[in-house]
C-alpha positions as a Markdown table, in Angstrom:
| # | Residue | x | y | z |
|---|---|---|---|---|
| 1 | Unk | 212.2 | 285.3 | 33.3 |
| 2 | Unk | 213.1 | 285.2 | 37.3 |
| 3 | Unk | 213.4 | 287.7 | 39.4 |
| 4 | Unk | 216.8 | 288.2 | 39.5 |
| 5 | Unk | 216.5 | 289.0 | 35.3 |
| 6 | Unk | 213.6 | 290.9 | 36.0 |
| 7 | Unk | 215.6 | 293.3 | 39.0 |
| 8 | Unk | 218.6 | 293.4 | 36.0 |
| 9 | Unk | 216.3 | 294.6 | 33.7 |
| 10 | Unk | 214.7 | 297.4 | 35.9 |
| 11 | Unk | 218.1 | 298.6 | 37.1 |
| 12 | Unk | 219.6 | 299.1 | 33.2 |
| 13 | Unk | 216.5 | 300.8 | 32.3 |
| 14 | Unk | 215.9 | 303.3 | 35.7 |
| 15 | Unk | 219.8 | 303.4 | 36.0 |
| 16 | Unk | 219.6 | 301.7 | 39.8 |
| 17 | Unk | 221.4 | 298.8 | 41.4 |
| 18 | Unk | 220.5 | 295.7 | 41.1 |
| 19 | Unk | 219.7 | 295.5 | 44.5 |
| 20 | Unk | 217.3 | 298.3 | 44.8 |
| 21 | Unk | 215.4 | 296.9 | 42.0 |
| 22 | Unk | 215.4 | 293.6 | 43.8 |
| 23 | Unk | 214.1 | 295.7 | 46.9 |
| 24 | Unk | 211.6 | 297.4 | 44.9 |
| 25 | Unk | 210.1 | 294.2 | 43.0 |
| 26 | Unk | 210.1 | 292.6 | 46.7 |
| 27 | Unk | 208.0 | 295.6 | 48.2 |
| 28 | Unk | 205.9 | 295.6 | 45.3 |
| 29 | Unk | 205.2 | 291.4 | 45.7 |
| 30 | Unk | 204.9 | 291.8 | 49.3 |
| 31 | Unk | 202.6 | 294.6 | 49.3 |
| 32 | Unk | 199.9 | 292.7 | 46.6 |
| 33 | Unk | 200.0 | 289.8 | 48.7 |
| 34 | Unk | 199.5 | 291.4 | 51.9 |
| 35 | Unk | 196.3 | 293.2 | 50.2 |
| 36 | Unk | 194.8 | 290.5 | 48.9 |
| 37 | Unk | 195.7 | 288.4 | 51.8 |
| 38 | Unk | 193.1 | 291.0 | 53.3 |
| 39 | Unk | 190.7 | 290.6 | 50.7 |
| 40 | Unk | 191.2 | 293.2 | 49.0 |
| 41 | Unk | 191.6 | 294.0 | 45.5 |
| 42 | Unk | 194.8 | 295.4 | 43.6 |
| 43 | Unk | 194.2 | 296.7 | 40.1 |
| 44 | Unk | 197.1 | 298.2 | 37.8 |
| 45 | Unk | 195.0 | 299.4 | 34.7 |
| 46 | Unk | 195.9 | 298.1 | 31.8 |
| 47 | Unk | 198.1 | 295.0 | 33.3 |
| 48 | Unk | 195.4 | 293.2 | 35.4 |
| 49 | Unk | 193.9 | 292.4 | 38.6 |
| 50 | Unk | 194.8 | 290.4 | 41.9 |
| 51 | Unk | 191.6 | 289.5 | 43.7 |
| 52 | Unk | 191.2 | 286.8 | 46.3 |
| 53 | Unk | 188.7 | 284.2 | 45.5 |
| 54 | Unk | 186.4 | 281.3 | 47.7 |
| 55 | Unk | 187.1 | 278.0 | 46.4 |
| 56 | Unk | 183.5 | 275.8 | 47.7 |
| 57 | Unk | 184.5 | 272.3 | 49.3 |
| 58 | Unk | 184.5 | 269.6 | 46.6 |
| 59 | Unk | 184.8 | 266.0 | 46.0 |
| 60 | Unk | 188.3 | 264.6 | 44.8 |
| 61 | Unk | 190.0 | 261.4 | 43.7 |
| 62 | Unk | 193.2 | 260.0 | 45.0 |
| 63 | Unk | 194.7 | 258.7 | 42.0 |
| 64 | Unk | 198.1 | 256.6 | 44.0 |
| 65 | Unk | 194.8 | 254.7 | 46.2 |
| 66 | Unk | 191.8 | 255.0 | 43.8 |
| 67 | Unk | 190.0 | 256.7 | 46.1 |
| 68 | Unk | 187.6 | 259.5 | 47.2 |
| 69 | Unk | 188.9 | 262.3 | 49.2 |
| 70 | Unk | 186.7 | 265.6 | 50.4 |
| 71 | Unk | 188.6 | 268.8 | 49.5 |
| 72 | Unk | 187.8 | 271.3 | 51.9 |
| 73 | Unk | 186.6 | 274.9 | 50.8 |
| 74 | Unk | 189.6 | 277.5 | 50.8 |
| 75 | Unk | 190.2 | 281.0 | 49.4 |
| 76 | Unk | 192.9 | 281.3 | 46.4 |
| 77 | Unk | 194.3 | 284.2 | 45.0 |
| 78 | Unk | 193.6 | 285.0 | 41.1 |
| 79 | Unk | 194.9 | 286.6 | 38.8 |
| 80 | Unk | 192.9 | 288.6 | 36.1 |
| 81 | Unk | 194.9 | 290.0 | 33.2 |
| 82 | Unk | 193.5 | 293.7 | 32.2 |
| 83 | Unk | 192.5 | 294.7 | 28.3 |
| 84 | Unk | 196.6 | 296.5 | 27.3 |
| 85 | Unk | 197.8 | 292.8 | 28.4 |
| 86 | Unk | 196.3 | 290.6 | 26.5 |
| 87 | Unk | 195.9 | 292.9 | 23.6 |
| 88 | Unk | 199.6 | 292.7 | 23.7 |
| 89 | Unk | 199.9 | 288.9 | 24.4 |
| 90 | Unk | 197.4 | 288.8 | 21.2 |
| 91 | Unk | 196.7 | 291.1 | 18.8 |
| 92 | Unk | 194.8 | 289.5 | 16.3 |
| 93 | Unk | 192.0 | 288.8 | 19.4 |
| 94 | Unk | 192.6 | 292.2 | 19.8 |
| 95 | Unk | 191.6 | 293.5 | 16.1 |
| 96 | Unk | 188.4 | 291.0 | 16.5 |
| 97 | Unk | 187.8 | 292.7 | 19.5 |
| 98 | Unk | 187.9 | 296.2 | 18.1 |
| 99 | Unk | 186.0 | 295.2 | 15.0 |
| 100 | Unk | 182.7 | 294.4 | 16.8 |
């Protein structure tokens, strides 16, 4: 799904336009990435959490050359899916879960 399907998909169910679902889905994106462009975290219980995370400087290899290359440290952002979501993405992990 893109976001075009998604912003159909919100309109038909809230009864909006397509256009402010797209505006909607766009101040939703912008404002999680402005947050944890911050380094701050955004949680939505029972979907997941976007967190920024360091990445330490490593050692790479240049496959094209067959070389070494240094990767430099950098922060990335990450994505951690809450307890609802991947209960729904798998429910027999979820039973297992639940049966400990």
């Amino acid at each position: 799904m893109n976001r075009l399907e998604l912003a159909e998909k919100i309109a038909i169910k809230h009864e909006l336009s397509k256009a402010e679902a797209a505006r909607i889905i766009a101040t939703i994106t912008e404002t999680i990435v402005a947050t944890v462009k911050k380094g701050d975290t955004v949680g939505i219980v029972g979907f997941g959490t976007f967190k920024q995370m360091s990445r330490a400087a490593r050692a790479g290899f240049n496959p094209s050359k067959g070389t070494k290359i240094k990767i430099p440290a950098g922060k990335v952002p990450k994505f951690v899916p809450g307890a609802g979501f991947k209960d729904a993405v798998d429910p027999k992990a979820a039973k297992r879960r639940a049966g400990k």
